[in-house]
Coordinates of C-alpha atoms and ligand atoms in Angstrom, one line a residue:
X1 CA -44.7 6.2 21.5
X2 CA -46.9 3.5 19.4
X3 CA -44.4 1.7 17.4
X4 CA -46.3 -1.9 16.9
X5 CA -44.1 -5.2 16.4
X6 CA -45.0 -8.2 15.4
X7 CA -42.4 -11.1 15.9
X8 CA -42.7 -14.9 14.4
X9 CA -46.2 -14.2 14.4
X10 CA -48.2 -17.1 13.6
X11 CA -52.1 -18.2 13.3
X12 CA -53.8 -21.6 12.5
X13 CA -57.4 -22.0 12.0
X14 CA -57.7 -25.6 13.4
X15 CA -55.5 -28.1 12.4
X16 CA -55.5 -27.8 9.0
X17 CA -55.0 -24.3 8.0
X18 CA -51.9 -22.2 8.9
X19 CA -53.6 -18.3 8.0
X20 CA -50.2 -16.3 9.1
X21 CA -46.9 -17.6 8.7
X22 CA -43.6 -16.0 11.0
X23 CA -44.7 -12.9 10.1
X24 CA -41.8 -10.2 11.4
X25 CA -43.2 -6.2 11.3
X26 CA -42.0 -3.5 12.8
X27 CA -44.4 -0.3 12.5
X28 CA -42.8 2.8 13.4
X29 CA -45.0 5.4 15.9
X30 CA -47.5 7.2 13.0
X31 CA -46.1 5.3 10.5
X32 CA -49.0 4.2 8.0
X33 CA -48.0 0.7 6.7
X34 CA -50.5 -1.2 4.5
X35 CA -50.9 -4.9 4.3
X36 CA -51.7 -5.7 0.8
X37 CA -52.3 -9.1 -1.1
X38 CA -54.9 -11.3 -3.1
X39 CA -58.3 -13.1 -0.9
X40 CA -56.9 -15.4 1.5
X41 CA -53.5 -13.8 2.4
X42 CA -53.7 -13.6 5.5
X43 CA -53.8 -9.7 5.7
X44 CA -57.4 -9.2 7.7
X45 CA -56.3 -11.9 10.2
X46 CA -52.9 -10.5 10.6
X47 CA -55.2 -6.9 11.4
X48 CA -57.7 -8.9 14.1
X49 CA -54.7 -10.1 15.4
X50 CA -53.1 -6.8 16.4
X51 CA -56.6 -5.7 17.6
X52 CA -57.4 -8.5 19.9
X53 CA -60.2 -9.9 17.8
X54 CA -58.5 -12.8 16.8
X55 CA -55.7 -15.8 19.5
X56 CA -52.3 -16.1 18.3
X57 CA -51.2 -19.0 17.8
X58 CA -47.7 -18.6 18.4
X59 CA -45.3 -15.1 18.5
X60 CA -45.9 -12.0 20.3
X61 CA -47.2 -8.2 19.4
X62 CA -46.3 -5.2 21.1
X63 CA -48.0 -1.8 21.4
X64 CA -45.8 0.7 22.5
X65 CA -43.8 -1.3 25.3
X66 CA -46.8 -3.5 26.3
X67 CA -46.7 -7.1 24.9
X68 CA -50.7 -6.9 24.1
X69 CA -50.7 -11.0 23.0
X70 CA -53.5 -11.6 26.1
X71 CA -55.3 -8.4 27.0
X72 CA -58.8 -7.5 25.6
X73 CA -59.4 -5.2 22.3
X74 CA -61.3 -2.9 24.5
X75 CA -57.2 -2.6 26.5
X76 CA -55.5 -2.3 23.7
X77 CA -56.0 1.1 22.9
X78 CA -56.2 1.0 19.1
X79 CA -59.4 2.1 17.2
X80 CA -60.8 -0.2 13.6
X81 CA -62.4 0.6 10.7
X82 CA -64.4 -2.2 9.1
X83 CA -65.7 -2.4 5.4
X84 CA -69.8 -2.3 6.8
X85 CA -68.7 0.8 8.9
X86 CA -71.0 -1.1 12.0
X87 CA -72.9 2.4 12.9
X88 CA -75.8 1.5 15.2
X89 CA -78.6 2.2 13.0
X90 CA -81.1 3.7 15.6
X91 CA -78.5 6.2 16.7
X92 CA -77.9 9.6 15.0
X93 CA -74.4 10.2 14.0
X94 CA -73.9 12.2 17.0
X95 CA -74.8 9.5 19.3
X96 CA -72.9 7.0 17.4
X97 CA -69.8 9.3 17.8
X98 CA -70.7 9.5 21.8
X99 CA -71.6 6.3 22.0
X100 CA -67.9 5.1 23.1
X101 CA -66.8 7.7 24.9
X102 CA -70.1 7.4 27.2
X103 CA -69.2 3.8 28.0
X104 CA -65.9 5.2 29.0
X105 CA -68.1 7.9 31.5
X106 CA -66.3 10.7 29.5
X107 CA -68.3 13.9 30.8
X108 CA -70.6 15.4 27.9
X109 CA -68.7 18.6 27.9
X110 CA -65.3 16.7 26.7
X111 CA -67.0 14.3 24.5
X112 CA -68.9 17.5 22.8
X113 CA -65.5 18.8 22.0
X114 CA -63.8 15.7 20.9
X115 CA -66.8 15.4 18.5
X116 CA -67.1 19.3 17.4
X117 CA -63.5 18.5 17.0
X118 CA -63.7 15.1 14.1
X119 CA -67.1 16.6 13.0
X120 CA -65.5 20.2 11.6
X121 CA -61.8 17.2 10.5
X122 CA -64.0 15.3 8.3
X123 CA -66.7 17.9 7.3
X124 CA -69.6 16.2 9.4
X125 CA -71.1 19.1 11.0
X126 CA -74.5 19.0 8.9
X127 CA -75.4 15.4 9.8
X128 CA -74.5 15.0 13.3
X129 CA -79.1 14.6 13.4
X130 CA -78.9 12.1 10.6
X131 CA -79.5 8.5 11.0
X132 CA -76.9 6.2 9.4
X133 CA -79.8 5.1 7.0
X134 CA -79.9 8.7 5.6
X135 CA -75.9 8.8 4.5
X136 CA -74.7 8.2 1.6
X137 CA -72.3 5.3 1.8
X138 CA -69.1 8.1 1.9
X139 CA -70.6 10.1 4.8
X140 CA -71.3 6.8 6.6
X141 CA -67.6 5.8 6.4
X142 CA -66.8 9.3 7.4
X143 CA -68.3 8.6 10.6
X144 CA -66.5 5.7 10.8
X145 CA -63.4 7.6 10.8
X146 CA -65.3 10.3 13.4
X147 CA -66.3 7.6 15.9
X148 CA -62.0 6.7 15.6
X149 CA -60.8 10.2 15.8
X150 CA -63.1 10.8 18.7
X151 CA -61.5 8.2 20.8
X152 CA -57.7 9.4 20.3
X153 CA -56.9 5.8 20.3
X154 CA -52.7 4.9 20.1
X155 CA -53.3 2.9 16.9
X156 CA -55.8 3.0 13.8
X157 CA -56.7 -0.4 12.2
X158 CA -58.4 -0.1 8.9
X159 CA -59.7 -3.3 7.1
X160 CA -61.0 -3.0 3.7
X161 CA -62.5 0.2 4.7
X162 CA -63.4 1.8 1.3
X163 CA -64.1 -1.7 -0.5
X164 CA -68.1 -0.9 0.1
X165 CA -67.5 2.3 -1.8
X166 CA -67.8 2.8 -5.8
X167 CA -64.5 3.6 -7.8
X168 CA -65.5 7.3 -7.8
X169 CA -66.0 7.5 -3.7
X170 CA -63.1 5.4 -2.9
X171 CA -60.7 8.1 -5.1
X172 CA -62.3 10.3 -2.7
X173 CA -62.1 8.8 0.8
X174 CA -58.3 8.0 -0.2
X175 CA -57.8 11.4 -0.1
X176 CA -59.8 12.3 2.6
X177 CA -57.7 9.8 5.1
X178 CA -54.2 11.1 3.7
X179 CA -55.7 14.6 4.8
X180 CA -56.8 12.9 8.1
X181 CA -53.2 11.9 8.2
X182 CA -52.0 14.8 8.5
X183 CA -54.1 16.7 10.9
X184 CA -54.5 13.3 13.3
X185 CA -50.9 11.7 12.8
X186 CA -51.8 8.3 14.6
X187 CA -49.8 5.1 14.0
X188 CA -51.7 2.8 11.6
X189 CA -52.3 -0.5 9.3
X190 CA -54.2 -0.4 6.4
X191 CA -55.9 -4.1 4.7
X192 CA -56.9 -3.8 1.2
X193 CA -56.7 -6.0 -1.8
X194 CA -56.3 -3.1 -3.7
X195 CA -52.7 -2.5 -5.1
X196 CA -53.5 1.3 -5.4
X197 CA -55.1 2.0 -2.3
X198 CA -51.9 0.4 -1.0
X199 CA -49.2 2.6 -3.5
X200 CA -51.3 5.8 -2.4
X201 CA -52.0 5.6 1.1
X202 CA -48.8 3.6 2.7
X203 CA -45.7 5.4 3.9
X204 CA -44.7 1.8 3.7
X205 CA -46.4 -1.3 2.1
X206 CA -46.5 -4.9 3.4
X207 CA -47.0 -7.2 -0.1
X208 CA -48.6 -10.5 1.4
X209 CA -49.1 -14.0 -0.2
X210 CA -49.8 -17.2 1.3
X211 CA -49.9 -16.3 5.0
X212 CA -46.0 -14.8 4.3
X213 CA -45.0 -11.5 3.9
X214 CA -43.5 -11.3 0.5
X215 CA -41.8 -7.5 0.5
X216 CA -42.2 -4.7 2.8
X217 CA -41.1 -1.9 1.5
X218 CA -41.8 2.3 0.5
X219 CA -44.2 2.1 -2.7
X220 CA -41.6 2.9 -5.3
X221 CA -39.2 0.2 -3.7
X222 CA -41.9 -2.5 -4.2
X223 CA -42.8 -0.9 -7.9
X224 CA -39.3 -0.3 -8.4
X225 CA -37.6 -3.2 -7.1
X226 CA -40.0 -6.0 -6.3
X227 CA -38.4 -8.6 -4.5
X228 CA -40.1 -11.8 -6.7
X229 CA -42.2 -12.2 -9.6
X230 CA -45.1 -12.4 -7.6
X231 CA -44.5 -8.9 -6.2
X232 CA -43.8 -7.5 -9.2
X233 CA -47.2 -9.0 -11.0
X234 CA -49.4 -7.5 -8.1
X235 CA -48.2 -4.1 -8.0
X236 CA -48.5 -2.1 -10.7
X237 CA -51.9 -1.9 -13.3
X238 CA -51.7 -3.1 -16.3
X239 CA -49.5 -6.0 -14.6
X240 CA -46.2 -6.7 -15.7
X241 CA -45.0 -8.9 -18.6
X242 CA -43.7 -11.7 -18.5
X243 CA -41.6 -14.0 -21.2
X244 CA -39.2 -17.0 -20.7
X245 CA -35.7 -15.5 -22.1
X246 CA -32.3 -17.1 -22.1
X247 CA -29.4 -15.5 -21.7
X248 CA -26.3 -15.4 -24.1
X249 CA -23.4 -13.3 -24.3
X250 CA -22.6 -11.6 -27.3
X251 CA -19.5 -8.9 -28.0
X252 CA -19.3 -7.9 -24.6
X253 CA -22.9 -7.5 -24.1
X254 CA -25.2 -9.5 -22.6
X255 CA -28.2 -10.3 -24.5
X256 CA -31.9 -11.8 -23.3
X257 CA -33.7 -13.5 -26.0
X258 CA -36.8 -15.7 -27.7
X259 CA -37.4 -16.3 -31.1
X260 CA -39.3 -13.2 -31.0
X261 CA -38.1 -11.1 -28.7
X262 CA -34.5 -9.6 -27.8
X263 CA -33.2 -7.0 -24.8
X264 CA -29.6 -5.7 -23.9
X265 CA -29.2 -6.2 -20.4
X266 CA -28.3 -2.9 -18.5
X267 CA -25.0 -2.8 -17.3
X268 CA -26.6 -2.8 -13.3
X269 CA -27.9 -6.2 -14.1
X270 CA -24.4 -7.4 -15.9
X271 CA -22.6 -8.6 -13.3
X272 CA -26.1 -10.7 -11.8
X273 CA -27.0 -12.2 -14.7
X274 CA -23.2 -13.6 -15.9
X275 CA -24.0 -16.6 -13.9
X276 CA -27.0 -17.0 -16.0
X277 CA -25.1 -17.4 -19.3
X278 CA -26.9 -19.9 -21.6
X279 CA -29.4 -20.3 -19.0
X280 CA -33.2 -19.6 -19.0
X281 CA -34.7 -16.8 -16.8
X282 CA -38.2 -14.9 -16.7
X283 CA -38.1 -11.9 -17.9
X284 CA -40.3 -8.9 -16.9
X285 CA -41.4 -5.7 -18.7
X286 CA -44.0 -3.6 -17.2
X287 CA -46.5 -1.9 -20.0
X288 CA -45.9 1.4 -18.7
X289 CA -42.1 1.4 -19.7
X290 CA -42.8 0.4 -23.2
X291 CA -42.4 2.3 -26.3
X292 CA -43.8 2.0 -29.6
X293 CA -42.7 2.4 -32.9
X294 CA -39.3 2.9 -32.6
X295 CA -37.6 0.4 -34.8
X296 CA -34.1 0.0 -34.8
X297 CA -31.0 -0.5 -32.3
X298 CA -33.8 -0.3 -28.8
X299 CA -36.3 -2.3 -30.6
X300 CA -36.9 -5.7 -28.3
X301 CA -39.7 -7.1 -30.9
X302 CA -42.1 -6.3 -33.2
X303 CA -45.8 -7.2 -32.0
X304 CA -49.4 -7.4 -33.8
X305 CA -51.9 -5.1 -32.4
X306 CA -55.1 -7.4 -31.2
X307 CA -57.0 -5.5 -28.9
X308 CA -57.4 -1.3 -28.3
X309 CA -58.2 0.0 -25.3
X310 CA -58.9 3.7 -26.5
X311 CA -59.2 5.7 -22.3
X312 CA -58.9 9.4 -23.6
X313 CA -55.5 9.7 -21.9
X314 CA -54.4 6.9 -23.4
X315 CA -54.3 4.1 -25.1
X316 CA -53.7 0.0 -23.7
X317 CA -52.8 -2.1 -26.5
X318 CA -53.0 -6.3 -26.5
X319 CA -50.3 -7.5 -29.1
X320 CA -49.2 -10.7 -30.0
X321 CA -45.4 -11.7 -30.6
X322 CA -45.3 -15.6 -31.4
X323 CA -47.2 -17.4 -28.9
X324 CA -47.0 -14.9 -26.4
X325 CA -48.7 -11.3 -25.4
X326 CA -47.5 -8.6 -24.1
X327 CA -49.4 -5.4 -22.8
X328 CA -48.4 -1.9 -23.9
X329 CA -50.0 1.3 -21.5
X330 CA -49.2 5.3 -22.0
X331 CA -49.4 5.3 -25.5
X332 CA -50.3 8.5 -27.2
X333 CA -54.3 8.5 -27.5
X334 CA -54.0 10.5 -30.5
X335 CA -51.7 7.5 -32.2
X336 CA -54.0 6.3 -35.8
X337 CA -53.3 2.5 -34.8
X338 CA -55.4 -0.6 -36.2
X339 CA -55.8 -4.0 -35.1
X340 CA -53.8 -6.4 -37.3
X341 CA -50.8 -3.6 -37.5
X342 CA -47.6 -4.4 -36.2
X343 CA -45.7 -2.0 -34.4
X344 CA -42.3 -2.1 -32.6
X345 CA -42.2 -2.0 -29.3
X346 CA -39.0 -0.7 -27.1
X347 CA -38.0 -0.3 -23.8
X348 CA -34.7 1.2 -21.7
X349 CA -32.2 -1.9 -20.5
X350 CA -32.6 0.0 -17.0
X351 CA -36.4 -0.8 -16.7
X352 CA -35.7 -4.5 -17.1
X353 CA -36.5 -7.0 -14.5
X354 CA -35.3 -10.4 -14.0
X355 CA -36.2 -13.3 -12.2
X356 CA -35.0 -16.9 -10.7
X357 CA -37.6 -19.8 -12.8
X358 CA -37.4 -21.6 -10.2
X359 CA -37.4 -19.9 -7.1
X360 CA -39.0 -16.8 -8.8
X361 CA -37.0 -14.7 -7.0
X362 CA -35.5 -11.4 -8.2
X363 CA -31.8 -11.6 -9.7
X364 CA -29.9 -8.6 -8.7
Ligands
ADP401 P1 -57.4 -12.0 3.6 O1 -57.8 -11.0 4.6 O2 -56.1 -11.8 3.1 O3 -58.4 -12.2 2.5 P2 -57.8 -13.8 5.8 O4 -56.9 -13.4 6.8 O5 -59.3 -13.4 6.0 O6 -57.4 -13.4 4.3 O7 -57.8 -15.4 5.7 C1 -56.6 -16.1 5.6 C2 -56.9 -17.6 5.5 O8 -57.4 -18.1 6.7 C3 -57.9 -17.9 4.4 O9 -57.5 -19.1 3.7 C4 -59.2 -18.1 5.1 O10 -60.0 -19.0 4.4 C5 -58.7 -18.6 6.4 N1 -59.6 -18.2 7.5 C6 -60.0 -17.0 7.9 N2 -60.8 -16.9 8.9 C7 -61.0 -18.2 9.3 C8 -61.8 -18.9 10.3 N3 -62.5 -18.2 11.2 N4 -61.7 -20.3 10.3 C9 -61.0 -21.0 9.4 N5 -60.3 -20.4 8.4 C10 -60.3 -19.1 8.4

């Protein structure tokens, strides 16, 4: 068993700055969690934590039943994959899959097999003479994998592993480590700034700001149900909109308005959102969930088109509505639309989200 936990885990940098704050995270044995969240988070030094790389200041992590806060990386038993892929540059790839497993005094029979083994997982088998300097920047993170999956570690630690790559190659090597996934099931955390890495890859994803955790959660709780307005801004592409709304009740309804904009509430929100009667909240709409031209009784404003973003499979449109924006996506790519046009824009009461001003916390 390799469940990790992290309890009231905390790192300061000096005095001054406090990196990772009580962070609480329970990783289940070959559970794939990502830690996810903006430069500066606190996600990579949350990741050298759990490897060794970096002190604690205060808390404790566990591998398996071992608390690991004091012994060595090399003792820990878990594997890392870093963004430059650090390959030793003189060695072939087969030597750089060997070279651990040597230091260990594995014999050369066993280390042949463990690497016939990742070479034939991750489709190495032609390169193993190569030097790192003759692979492409995919097949050098592929041995970056190999020189992991060679060492059967307890725990995989990725950080930023594909950010090197361009957008085409990291589409790729997503897919290749869900495939890894599933012929090495190994218990593993994930660091990217990159909200879809972290929606495609996690069986569960860790949303981090400011040293804190901010939701942990599978990727359609955290799309569907973010816990703050931060959350819900960083997950999901276009990001969510955003208005200042009151709320007032009106024949049994409950309505959320501007001057220029006005949404039923969804019965599920009703009985939430009665104690914010007359009061302002922030109201969130994500672009995806937004429907156009559909004047009438669904209608939550009419907006003037000021930028087309014409992507084949659709089109993102910019529109104004008073002196605010709002960002539409998923609309048909066929649709004859001009700049200056106004269209109306609708979207189900259900898809509504609705947040504390103040605390910016979710109201549910
Ligand atoms: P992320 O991986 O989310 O970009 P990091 O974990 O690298 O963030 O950094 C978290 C915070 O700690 C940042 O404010 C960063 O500047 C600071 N930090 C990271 N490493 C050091 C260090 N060695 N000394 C001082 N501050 C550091």
């Amino acid at each position: 068993m390799s469940q990790i936990s992290l309890s009231r885990l905390n790192k300061h940098y000096g005095g001054m700055q406090h990196a990772v704050k009580d962070v609480d995270l329970t990783i289940a044995d070959k559970e794939f969690v990502v830690l996810v969240g903006p430069s500066g988070c606190g996600k990579s030094t949350t990741l050298r934590m759990i490897a060794g790389l970096e002190a604690i200041s205060s808390g404790e992590i566990r591998i398996g039943d071992r608390v690991v806060n004091d012994l060595l990386p090399k003792d820990r038993d878990v594997a890392m994959v870093f963004q430059n892929y650090a390959l030793y540059l003189h060695m072939s790839v087969y030597d750089n899959l060997a070279f651990g497993l040597r230091n260990k005094k594995i014999r050369e029979a066993d280390i042949k097999i463990a690497i016939d083994r990742a070479a034939d997982i991750l489709g190495l088998g032609e390169l193993m003479q190569r030097k790192p300097r003759q692979l492409s920047g995919g097949q050098q993170q592929r041995v970056a994998l190999g020189r992991c999956i060679v060492r059967n570690p307890k725990v995989f630690l990725f950080d930023e592993p594909l950010s090197n790559l361009d957008a085409k190659l990291r589409a790729q090597m997503r897919i290749e480590i869900k495939r890894l996934r599933v012929r090495v099931p190994t218990t593993s955390v994930f660091v990217t700034h990159d909200q879809v890495e972290a929606m495609t890859l996690g069986d569960r994803v860790v949303v981090m700001k400011d040293g804190r955790i901010q939701q942990c959660g599978t990727p359609l709780q955290v799309y569907g149900e973010p816990a703050n307005k931060f959350v819900a801004g960083f997950i999901g592409a276009p990001s969510m909109n955003f208005f200042e709304v009151r709320i007032r009740a009106q024949e049994g309804e409950l309505i959320a308005e501007t001057p220029y904009l006005r949404a039923r509430v969804a019965e599920r929100h009703k009985a939430a959102l009665a104690a914010w009667k007359d009061r302002a909240v922030t109201l969130g709409v994500r672009p995806e969930h937004l429907s156009l031209n559909a004047a009438g009784k669904n209608s939550i404003c009419a907006a003037e088109i000021e930028v087309i973003e014409q992507l084949g499979s659709e089109i993102v449109l910019e529109t104004r509505l008073g002196d605010s924006t709002m960002t539409v996506a998923r609309v048909d790519p066929q649709l004859p639309l001009a700049v200056g046009e106004t269209v109306h824009l609708s979207v189900p009461s259900e898809q509504l989200h609705f947040f504390d001003p103040d605390t910016e916390q979710a109201i549910r």
